Every structure is written in structure tokens, then in C-alpha cells.
Coordinates of C-alpha atoms and ligand atoms in Angstrom, one line a residue:
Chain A
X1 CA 0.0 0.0 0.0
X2 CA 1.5 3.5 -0.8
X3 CA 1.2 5.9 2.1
X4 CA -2.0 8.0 1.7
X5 CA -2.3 11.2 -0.3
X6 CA -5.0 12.5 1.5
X7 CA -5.5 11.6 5.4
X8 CA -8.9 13.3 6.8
X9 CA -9.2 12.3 11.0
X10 CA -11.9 12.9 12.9
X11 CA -13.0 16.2 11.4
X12 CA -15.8 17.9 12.1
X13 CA -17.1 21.4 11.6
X14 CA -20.2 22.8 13.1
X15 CA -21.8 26.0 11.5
X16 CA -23.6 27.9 15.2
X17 CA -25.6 24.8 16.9
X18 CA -25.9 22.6 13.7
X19 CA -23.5 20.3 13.0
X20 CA -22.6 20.2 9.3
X21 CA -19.8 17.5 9.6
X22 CA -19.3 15.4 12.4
X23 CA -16.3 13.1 13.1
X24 CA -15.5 12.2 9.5
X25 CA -11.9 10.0 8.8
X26 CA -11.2 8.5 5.4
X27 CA -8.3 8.4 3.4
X28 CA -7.2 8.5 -0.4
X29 CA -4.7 6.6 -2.2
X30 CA -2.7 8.1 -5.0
X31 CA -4.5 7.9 -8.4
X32 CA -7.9 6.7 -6.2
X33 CA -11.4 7.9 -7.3
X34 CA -13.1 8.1 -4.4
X35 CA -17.3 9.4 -4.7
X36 CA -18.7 11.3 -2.9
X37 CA -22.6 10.4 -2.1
X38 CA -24.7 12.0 0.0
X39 CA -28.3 14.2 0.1
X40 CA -29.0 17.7 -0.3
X41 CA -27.1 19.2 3.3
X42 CA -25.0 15.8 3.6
X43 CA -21.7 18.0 4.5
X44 CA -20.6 17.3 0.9
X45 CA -19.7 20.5 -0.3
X46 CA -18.3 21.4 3.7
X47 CA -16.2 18.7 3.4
X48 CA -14.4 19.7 0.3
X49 CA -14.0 23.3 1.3
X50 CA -11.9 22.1 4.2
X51 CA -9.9 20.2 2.1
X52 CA -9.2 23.1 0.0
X53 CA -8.8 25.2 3.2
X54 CA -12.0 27.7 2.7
X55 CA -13.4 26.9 5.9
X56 CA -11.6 25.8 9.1
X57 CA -12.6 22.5 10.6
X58 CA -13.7 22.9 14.9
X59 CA -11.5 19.8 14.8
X60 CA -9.6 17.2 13.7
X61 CA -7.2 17.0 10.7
X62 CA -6.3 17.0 7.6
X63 CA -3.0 15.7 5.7
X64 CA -2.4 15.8 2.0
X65 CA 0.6 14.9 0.5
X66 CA 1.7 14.3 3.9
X67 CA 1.9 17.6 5.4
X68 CA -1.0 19.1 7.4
X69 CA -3.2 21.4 5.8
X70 CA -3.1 24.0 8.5
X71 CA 0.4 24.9 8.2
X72 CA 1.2 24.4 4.8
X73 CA -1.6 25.3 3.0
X74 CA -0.1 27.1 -0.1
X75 CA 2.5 24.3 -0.5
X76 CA -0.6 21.5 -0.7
X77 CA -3.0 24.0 -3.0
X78 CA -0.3 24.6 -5.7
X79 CA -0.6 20.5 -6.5
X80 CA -4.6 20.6 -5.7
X81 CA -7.2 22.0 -8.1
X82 CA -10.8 21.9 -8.1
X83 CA -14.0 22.9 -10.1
X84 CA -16.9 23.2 -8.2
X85 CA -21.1 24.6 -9.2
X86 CA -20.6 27.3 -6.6
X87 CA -17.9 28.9 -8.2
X88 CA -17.6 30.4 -12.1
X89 CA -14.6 31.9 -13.8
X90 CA -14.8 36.1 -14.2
X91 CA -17.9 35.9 -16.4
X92 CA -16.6 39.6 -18.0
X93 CA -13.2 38.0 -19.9
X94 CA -12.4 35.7 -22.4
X95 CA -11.9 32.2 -22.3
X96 CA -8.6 32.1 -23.2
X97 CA -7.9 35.0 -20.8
X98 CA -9.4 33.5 -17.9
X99 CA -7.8 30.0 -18.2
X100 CA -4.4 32.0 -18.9
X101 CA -4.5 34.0 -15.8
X102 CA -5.0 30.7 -13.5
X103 CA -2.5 29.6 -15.2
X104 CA 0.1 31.4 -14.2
X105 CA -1.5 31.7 -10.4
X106 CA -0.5 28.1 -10.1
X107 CA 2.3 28.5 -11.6
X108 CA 2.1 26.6 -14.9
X109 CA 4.6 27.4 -17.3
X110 CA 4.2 28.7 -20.7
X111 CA 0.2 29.5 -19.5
X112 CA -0.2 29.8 -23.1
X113 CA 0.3 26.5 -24.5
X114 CA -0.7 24.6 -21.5
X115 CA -4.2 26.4 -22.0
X116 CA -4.4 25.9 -26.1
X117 CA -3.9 22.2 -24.8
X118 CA -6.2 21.7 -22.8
X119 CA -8.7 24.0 -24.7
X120 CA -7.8 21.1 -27.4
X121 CA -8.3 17.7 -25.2
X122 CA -11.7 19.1 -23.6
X123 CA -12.6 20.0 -27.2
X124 CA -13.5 23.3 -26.7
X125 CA -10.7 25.1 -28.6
X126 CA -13.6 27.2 -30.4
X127 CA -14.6 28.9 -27.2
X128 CA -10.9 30.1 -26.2
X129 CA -12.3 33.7 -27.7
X130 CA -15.9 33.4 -26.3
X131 CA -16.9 35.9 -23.4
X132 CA -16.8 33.1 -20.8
X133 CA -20.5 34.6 -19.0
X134 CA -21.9 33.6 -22.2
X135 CA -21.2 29.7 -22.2
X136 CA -23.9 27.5 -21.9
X137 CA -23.8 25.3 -18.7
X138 CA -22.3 22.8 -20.4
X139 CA -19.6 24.9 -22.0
X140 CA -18.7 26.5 -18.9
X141 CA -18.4 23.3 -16.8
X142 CA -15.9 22.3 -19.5
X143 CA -13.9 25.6 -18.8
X144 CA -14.2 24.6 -15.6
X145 CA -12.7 21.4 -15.8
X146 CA -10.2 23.0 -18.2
X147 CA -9.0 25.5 -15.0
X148 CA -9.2 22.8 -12.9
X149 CA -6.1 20.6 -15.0
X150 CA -4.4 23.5 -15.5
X151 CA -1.9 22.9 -12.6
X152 CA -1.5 18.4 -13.4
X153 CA -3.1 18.3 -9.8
X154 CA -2.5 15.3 -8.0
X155 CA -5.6 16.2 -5.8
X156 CA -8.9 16.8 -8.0
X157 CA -12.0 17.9 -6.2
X158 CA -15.1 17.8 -8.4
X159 CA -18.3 19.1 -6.5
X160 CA -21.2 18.2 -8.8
X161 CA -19.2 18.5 -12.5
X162 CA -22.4 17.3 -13.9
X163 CA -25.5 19.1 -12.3
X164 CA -27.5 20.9 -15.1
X165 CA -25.8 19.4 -17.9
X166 CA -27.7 17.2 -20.6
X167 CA -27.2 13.4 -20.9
X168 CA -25.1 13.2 -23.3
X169 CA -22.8 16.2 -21.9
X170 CA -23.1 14.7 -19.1
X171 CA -21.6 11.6 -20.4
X172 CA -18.9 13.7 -22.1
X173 CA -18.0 15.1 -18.9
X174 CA -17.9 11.4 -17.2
X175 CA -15.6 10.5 -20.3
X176 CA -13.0 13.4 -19.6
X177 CA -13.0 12.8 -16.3
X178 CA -12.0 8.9 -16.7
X179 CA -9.6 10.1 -19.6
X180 CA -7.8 12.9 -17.1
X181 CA -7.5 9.7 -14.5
X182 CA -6.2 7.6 -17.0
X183 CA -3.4 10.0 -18.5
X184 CA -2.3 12.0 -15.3
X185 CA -3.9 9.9 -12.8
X186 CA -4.7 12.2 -10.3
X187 CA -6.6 11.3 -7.1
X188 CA -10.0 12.7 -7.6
X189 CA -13.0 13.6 -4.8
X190 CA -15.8 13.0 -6.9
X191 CA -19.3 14.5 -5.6
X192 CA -23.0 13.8 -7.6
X193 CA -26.4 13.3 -7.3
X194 CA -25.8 11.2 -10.4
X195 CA -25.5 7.5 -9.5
X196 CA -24.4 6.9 -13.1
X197 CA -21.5 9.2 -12.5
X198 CA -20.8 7.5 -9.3
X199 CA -21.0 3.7 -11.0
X200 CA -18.7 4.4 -14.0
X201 CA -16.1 6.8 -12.4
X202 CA -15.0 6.0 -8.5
X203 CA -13.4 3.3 -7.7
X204 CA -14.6 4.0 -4.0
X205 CA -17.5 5.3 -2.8
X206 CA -17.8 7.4 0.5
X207 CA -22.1 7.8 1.2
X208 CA -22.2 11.1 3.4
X209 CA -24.9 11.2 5.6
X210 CA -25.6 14.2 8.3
X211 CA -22.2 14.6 8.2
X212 CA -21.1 11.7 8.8
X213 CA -20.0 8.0 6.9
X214 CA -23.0 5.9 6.9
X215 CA -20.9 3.4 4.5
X216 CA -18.0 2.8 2.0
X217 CA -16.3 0.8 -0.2
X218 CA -16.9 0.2 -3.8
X219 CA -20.6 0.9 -5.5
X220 CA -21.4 -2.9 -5.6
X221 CA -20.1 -3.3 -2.2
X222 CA -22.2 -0.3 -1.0
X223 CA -25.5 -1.6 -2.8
X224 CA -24.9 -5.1 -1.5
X225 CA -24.3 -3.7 2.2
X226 CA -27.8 -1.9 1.5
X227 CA -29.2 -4.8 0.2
X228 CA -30.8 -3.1 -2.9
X229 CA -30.7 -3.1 -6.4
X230 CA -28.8 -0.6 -7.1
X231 CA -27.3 2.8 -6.2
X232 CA -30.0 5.0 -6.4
X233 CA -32.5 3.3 -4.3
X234 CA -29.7 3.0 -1.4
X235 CA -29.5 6.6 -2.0
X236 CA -33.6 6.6 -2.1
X237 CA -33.8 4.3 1.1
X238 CA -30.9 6.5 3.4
X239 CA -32.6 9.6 2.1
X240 CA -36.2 8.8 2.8
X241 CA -35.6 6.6 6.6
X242 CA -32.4 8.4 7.8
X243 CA -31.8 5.3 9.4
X244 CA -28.1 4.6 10.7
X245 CA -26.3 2.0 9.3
X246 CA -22.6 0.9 10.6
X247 CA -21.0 -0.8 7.5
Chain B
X1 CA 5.7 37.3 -2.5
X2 CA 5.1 36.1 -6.0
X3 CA 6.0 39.2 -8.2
X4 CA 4.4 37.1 -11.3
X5 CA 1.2 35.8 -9.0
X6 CA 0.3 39.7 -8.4
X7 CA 1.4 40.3 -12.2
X8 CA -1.2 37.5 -12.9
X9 CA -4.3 39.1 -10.2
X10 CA -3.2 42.3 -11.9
X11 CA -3.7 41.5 -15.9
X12 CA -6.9 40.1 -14.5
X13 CA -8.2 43.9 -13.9
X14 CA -6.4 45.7 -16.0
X15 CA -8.3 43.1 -18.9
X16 CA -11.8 43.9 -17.2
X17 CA -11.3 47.7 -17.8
X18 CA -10.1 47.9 -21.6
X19 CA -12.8 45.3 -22.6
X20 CA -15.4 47.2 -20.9
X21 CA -15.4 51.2 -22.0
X22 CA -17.9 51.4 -19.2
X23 CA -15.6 51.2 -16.6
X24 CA -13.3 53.8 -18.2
X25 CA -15.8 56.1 -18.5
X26 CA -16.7 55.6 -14.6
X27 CA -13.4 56.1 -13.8
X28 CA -13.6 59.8 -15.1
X29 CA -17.3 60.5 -14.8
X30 CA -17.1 62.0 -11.4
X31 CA -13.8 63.6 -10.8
X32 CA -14.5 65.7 -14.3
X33 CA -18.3 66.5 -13.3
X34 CA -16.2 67.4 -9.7
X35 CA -14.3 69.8 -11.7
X36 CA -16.8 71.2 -13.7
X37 CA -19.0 71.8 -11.2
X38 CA -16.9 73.5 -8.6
X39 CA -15.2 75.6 -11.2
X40 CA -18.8 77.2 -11.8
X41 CA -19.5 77.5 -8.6
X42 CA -16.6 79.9 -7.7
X43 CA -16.8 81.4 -11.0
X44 CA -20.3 82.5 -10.3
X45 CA -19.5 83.6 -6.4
X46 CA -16.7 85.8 -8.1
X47 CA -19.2 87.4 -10.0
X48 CA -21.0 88.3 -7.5
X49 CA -18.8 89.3 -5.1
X50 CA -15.9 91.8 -5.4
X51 CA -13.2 89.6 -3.5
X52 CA -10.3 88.0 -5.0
X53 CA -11.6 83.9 -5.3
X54 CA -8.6 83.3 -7.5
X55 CA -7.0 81.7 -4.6
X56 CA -10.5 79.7 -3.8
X57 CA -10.4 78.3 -7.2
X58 CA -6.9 76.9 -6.6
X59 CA -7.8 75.6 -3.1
X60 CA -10.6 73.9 -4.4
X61 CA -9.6 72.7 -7.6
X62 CA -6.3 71.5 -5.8
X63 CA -8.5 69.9 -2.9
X64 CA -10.6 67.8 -5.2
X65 CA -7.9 66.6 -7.4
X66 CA -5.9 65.3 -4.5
X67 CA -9.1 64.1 -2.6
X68 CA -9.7 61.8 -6.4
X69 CA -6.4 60.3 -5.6
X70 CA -7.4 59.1 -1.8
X71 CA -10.9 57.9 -3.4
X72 CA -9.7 56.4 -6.5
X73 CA -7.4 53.8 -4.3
X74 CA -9.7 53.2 -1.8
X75 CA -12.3 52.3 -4.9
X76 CA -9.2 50.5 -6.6
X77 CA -8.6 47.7 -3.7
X78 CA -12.6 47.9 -2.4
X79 CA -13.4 47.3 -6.8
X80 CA -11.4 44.7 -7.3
X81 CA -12.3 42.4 -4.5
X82 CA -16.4 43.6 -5.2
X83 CA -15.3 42.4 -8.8
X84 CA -14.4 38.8 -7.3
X85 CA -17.5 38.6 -5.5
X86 CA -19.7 39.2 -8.5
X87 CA -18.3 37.4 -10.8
X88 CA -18.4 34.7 -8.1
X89 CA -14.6 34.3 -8.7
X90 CA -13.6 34.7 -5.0
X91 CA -13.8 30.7 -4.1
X92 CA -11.3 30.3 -7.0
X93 CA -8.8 32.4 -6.1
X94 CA -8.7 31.4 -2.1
X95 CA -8.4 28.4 -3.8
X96 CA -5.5 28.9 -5.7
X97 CA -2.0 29.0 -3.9
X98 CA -2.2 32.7 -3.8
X99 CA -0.7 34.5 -0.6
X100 CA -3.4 37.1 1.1
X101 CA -0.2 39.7 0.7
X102 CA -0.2 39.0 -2.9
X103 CA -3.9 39.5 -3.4
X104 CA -3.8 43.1 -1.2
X105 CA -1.2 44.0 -3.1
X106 CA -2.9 43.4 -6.9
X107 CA -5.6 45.4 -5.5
X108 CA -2.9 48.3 -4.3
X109 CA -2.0 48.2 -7.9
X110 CA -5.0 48.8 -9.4
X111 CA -5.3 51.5 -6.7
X112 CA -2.4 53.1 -8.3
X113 CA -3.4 52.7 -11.7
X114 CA -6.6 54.4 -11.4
X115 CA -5.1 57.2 -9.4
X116 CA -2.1 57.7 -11.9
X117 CA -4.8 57.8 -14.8
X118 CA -7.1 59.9 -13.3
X119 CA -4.7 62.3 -11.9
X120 CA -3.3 63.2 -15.1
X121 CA -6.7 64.0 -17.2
X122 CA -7.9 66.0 -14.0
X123 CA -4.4 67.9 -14.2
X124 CA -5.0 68.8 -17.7
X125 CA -8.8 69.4 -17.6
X126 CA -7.9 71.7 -14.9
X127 CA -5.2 73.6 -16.5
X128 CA -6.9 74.0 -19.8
X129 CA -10.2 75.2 -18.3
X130 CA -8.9 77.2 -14.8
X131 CA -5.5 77.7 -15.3
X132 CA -4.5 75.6 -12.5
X133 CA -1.3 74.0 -12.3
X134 CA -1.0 70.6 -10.4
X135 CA 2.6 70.8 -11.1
X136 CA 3.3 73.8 -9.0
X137 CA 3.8 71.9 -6.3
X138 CA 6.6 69.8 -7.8
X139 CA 8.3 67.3 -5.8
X140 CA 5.9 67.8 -3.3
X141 CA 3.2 65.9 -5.2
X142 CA 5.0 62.5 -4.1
X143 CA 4.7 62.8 -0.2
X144 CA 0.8 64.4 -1.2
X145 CA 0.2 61.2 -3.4
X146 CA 2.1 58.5 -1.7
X147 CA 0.0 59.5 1.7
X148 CA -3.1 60.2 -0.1
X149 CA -2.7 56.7 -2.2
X150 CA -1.5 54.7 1.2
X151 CA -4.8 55.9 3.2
X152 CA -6.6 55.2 0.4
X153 CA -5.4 51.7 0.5
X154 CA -6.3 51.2 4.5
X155 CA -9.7 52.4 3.6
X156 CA -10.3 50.0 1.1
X157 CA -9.3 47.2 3.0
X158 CA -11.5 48.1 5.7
X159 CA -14.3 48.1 3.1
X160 CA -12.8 44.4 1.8
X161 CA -13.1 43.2 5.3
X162 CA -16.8 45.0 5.9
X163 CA -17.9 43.0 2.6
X164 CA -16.3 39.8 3.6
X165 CA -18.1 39.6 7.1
X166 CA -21.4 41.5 6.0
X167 CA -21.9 40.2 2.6
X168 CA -23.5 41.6 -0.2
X169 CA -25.7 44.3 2.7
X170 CA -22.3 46.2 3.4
X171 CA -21.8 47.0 -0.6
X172 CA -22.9 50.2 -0.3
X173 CA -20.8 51.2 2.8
X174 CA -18.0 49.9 0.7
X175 CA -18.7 53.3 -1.2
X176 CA -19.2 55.4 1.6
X177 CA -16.4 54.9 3.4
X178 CA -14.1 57.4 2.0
X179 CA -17.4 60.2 2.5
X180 CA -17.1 59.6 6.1
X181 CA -14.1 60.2 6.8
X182 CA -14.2 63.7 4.2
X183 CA -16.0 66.1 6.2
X184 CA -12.9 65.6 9.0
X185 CA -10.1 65.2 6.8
X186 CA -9.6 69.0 6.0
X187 CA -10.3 68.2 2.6
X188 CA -12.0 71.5 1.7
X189 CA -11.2 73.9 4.9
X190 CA -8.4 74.0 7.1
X191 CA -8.6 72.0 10.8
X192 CA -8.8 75.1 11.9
X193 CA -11.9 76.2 11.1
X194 CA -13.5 72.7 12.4
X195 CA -15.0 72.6 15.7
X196 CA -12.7 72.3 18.6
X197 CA -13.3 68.9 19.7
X198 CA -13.3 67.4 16.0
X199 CA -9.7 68.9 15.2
X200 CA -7.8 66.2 17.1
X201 CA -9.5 64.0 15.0
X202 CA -8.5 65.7 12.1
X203 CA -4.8 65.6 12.9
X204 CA -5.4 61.8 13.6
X205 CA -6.2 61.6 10.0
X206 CA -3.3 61.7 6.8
X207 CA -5.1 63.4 4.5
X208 CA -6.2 66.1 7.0
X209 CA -2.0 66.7 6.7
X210 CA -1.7 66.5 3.0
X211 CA -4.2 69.1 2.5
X212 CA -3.1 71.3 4.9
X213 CA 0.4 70.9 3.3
X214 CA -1.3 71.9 -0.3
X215 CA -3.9 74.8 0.7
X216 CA -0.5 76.7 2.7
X217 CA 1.9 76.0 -1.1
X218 CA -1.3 78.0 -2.9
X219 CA -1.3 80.6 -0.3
X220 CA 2.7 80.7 -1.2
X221 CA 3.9 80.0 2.4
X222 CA 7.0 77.5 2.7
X223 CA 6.5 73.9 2.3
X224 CA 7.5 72.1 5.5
X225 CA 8.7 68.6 5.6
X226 CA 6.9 67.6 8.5
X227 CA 3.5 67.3 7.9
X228 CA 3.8 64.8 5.3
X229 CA 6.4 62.7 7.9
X230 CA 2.9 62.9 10.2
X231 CA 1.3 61.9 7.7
X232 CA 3.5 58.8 6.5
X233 CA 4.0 57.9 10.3
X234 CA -0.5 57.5 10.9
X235 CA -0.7 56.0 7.4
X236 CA 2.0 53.3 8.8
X237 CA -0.3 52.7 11.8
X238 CA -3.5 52.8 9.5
X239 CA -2.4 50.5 7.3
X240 CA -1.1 48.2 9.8
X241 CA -4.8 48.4 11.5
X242 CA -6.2 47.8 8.3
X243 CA -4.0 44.8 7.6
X244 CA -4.9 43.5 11.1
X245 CA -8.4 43.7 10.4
X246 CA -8.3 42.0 7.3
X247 CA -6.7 39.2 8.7
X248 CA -9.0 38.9 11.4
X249 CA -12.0 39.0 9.1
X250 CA -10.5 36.6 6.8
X251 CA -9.7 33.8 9.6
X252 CA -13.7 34.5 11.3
X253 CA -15.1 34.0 7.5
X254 CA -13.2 30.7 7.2
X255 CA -14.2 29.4 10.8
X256 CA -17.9 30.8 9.5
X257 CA -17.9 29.4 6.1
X258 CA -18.1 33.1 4.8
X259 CA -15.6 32.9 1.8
X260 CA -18.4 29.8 0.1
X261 CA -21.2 31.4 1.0
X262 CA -20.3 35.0 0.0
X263 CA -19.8 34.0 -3.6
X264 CA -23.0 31.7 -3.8
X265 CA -25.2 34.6 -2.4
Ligands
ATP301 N1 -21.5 28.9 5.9 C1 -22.5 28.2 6.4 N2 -23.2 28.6 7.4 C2 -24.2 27.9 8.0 N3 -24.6 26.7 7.5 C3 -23.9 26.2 6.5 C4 -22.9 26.9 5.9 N4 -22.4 26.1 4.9 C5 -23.2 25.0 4.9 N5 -24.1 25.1 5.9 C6 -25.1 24.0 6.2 O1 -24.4 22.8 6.3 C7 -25.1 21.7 5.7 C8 -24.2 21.0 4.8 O2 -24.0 21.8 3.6 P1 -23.2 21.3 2.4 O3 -23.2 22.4 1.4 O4 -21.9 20.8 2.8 O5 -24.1 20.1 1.8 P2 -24.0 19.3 0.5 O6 -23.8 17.9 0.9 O7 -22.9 19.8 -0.4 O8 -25.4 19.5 -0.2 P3 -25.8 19.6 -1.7 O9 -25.9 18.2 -2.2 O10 -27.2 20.2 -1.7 O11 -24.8 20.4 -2.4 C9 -26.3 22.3 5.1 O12 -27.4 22.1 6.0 C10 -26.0 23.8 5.0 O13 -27.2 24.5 5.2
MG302 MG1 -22.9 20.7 -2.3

């Protein structure tokens, strides 16, 4: 086993009295695709922003790359990257602009051709002079993902790449994201309400619930755990009984 | 500090203003209607009176170029970070491995920017139209404009902060900042002719130094060096405050969850 690339210990964060995420320890291999499953106010979205060091966790810890977060934050972001629904690129500049810019903010080198690149492998090369506010949802999540490469993380957090996006760009999207693991393997936190996304991407699944893991291990082993068909009627079942299961 | 991160933050907002001939026209909307309208206004009063205003004119014309300067770099820092929080940017750039320093001092930039651009079509609007020379005061414009820029800066990272722990509510006081501290700054009238208890206030502030330093080089007296060493000394404490704040606000909006929610509001 290769030591960890992300360690999360007993972290929890609670926003006034209500407790967002409580107690939560996982960990992530190198190159791992780990989902992340959970309902609407799960502590999703909470989790990821401590890993990216937005919000401060009450307690607990969190390691990546084997140094702790609190201390060496700028070290651990220059090698993360993320691309999240609650976040959009300056709608007012171009494409190209925007992705450049980032760019050199992570320090890529020759911004430029890294950007003309990636604008290439996402397919997208016609929107490098497009006002980026104008993208459809699709487009933009692309340019998204294209900032989000920018840096050949080792860390990828993805929170919700496909919400609002049709089926087949939606499938698109699924398809990068395999094709980014394959050729720079990074180690990639995965979050959906898609269980589709969750079967054909992650390796691992973590299912989130009140802030805390109900269950992991990989989507068969979750849905045979739950005893159910299939993915989205565990997620149906946890959703609609709340009921806490120990794995 | 990353020279080429704040290079980076910087091309950012230099881009957003030649795309958009909005924002340059905002940028010298108000200081020229400034201009305009004082100029009439002491034109008219000369009129009717049989005083000498020439010296008015200059005091006023000086005082609102110079007071442009303060705003403009107050506007420049406070802009910029507003700019990130409508564009819903901000989570991307806290996320990116990019020091706080490094992002105060992109918006310090564009603080200068806007001051250095303004300054100059204000200097010649007011020459060509009131025979008022911003370059009479030579050398001494650096001290005026270094103080003027530095407050400038404090304020607008007190505005940043107000933004980042009120939200989207305290936009507005992100504006008004610079107005309240105006009327004791000695922008138009000396500290002497404030009320007693509001001149120590007044001596608290920079500007109130820099002006006083400008209307007495109209009026011909000698330029004294000391004023504007007050005035850098309370600008290093201002800015310090400022910086202080700033941090505080930044590590109470991570605990709170402030830096997500603000861009998602
Ligand atoms: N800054 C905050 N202040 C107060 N409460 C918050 C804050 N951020 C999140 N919460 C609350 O914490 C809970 C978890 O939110 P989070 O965004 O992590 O959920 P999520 O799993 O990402 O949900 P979704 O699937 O809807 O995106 C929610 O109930 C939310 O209201
Ligand atoms: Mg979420």
C-alpha cells in the first residue's frame, strides 16, 4: 500500500448549533477515485471546502501529500485543483484570458500553450475567444474542468461536475474525467447526485450522511451492504428513513 | 511574494477595464463632473462678489484633485475584491496558492493605476479650463500622493473586510467609506476652522496633513517637511490596523464558512 495522499481524521465542523460534519476519517490513495454520495445538506460540499482550506474544521485533521493542511496550506494548493457549481470563472473576460490568468496563479509554465492544450483535449478550442459569461452550462463546466487541469493536480476535487448538464454532456464530462484519471492519474474527490456518474467513475464510494459515513467501499459493495438493487434506491432508502447503518 | 502571482491578479483587472469602455468612463465620470462643477461654482460667487476667489479656485480645484487620488485607491482595492464577488470568482482564487499579501497587493495596484490615470486627465482638464497648475507643487506631489494613495489603501481594506463579514448588505458602505471620513479630513477647509473637539480628529487623520500641506503652497507659504512625515507615520499605523483587520476577518469568515457562502449569495 503507498502511504495515503489524502489523510482526513476525525473532522468535524459545526456551523452555530448545527453540526454540518461530524467526526468524519477517510483516506485516499494516490490515483484513487473516491465518490462522494450523499443528500442535499449531507456536508458534501463542507467537506471539500476544508480540504481546499476555505473553511476551518472545529477539529480534527487534515494531511495531504503528507503535510497538514493547517500549516502548509499554499504548498498543498499549488498540486490541488478543483471545479466546483458554486464557483464560475470572471464571467466579463475571455476564455482564453481567464484559463491563462490561472495559469500562471499556479504556476504553470508557458500558461499559453498549457491552455491551447487543454482547450484542445476538452474539445473546446472554439470557445478560447468566447466571453466566458456567455457559455452554456455545459460549455462553462468544460472551462471549468479545463481550470481545474491546469496545474496536473495530484488532488482533483469535483463538486457536482455534472448538475445541469444534458445526458449526453453529461456523459462527455464522465468521459474526460475517466480520460484525465487515465493519463495523469490524479486522485480525484468526486461529488453527484448522479448515480451513473458515481457507477462508471469511482473506484470507492464514501455515502455522506448528516455529516457523517454511513458506508464505504466500492458501489457494488455499498449496494450489496444496503441490500438493494442498485445505487440509487440506497441513495432513495438513506434519504427517505435516515436510518443509521454501521458498514 | 510572487511578483508574477500579483502580475497574474493584476492582468486580470487591467483586462476587465479595456474590454469594458464602461468602466473607463466611470473612472472619469465623477472627478470631471467634480471639476466642472466647482469651477462654476466659484466662478459664479466671483461674480457676484468683489473679492479676490482666485486663490478659492486653486484651493478647491487642488483639494478635489488630491481628494480623487485618496478615493480612487480606496475604490481600486474595495473594486477589485467587489469584482471577485460578482463574478463569483472569489472561491477560485482562495483556492488557488495565492498569498493574502499577494492579493492586497494586486488590489494596491490597481489602486495606483486608477489614481495615476485619473490624476493626469484631471491635471490637464484643470489647466486647460482654470488655469490651474497641479505641477506647481513639484516634488511635493510624491509625499501628497504617496499619503493620499496609502490611506486610500487602509480604507479600502476596511471596506474588503466589511464585505467579507457582512456580505453583499455592506456594498454600499464599501462606497461610503471614503465620505465619512471627508468632512474631517480637511479636505476643503483648514482644521482650523473645524469645531474644537473634532480637530484632534483631524490631525489623527493623513489626509487632514496633506491638504493642509497643499492649501499653505497655494497661499505661497513654505513647504514644511513635517506634515507629510505625520502623515506617512499614521498612514504606517492605518495601514497596519487595516492589515490586522483584514486578517481577522479573513480567519472568522473561514471558521464561519463566509468565503463559500459569499460568492454563492
Ligand atoms: N457557511 C455556512 N453557514 C451555515 N450553515 C452552512 C454553511 N455552509 C453550509 N451550511 C449548512 O451545512 C449543511 C451541509 O451543507 P453542504 O453544502 O456541505 O451540503 P452538501 O452535501 O454539499 O449538499 P448539496 O448536495 O445540496 O450540495 C447544510 O445544511 C447547510 O445549510
Ligand atoms: Mg454541495
Amino acid at each position: 500500500m503507498p502511504a495515503p495522499l489524502l489523510e482526513v481524521t476525525n473532522l468535524a465542523k459545526s456551523f452555530g448549533t448545527f453540526t454540518a460534519v461530524k467526526s468524519v476519517t477517510f483516506n485516499v490513495n494516490p490515483g484513487e477515485v473516491v465518490g462522494l454520495l450523499g443528500v442535499n445538506g449531507a456536508g458534501k460540499t463542507t467537506l471539500l471546502s476544508m480540504i481546499l482550506g476555505l473553511i476551518t474544521p472545529d477539529s480534527g485533521s487534515i494531511r495531504v501529500f503528507g503535510m497538514d493542511l493547517a500549516k502548509q496550506r499554499l504548498a498543498i494548493l499549488k498540486r490541488t485543483n478543483f471545479c466546483t457549481t458554486y464557483a464560475s470563472l470572471p464571467s466579463n473576460l475571455k476564455v482564453k484570458h481567464n484559463l491563462r490568468i490561472f495559469a500562471r496563479l499556479y504556476g504553470v509554465k508557458n500558461p499559453s500553450r498549457k491552455v491551447d492544450e487543454l482547450l484542445e483535449l476538452l474539445e473546446i478550442t472554439r470557445l478560447a475567444d468566447s466571453i466566458t459569461g456567455r457559455l452554456s452550462a455545459g460549455e462553462s463546466t468544460r472551462v471549468n474542468l479545463a481550470k481545474a487541469i491546469l496545474n496536473d493536480p495530484d488532488l482533483l476535487m469535483l463538486d457536482e461536475p455534472t448538475a445541469s448538464l444534458d445526458p449526453d454532456i453529461a456523459d462527455k464530462v464522465r468521459k474526460l474525467v475517466r480520460r484525465v484519471q487515465h493519463d495523469r492519474s490524479p486522485a480525484i474527490l468526486y461529488t453527484s447526485h448522479n448515480m451513473r456518474d458515481i457507477e462508471e467513475v469511482c473506484d470507492r464510494v464514501l455515502f455522506l450522511h448528516q455529516g457523517s459515513i454511513l458506508a464505504q467501499g466500492t458501489p457494488a459493495e455499498i449496494v450489496d451492504h444496503f441490500q438493494e438493487a442498485d445505487l440509487e434506491n440506497v441513495f432513495i432508502k438513506v434519504a427517505r428513513s435516515g436510518e443509521v447503518v454501521t458498514p | 511574494m510572487n511578483p508574477s502571482v500579483i502580475l497574474a491578479l493584476l492582468t486580470r483587472y487591467v483586462l476587465l477595464y479595456t474590454r469594458n469602455p464602461v468602466r473607463l468612463f466611470e473612472l472619469f465620470f465623477w472627478p470631471i463632473v467634480q471639476l466642472l462643477m466647482w469651477g462654476f461654482v466659484t466662478g459664479y460667487l466671483q461674480q457676484q462678489g468683489d473679492g479676490d476667489f482666485s486663490k478659492t479656485i486653486s484651493f478647491l480645484i487642488g483639494a478635489i484633485i488630491l481628494w480623487d487620488a485618496l478615493f480612487r485607491s480606496q475604490q481600486g482595492v474595495a473594486i477589485s475584491f467587489l469584482e471577485d464577488v460578482w463574478t463569483r470568482n472569489l472561491l477560485n482564487v482562495f483556492a488557488a496558492p495565492v498569498r493574502m499579501t499577494e492579493y492586497l497587493a494586486a488590489t494596491f495596484s490597481v489602486g495606483f493605476l486608477r489614481v495615476i490615470i485619473t490624476s493626469l486627465v484631471l491635471a490637464l482638464i484643470a489647466w486647460t479650463g482654470y488655469a490651474f497648475n497641479l505641477f506647481q507643487f513639484q516634488g511635493w506631489l510624491i509625499p501628497y500622493y504617496a499619503n493620499l494613495m496609502i490611506f486610500g489603501w487602509s480604507l479600502g481594506i476596511l471596506s474588503t473586510a466589511m464585505v467579507l463579514r457582512w456580505g453583499h448588505g455592506a456594498e454600499s458602505l464599501a462606497w461610503a467609506i471614503p465620505f465619512m471620513v471627508q468632512p474631517v479630513a480637511a479636505v476643503f477647509y483648514p482644521v482650523s476652522s473645524l469645531p474644537a473637539w473634532l480637530q484632534p480628529i483631524a490631525l489623527a487623520l493623513p489626509p487632514s496633513h496633506v491638504f493642509e500641506g497643499m492649501r499653505a503652497a497655494v497661499a505661497g507659504k513654505d513647504a514644511l517637511w513635517s506634515p507629510m512625515i505625520t502623515a506617512f507615520s499614521l498612514n504606517l499605523v492605518y495601514l497596519a490596523a487595516a492589515g490586522a483587520v483584514f486578517a481577522l476577518t479573513m480567519r472568522s469568515a473561514r471558521r464561519k464558512g463566509l468565503l463559500v457562502k459569499v460568492t454563492s449569495s
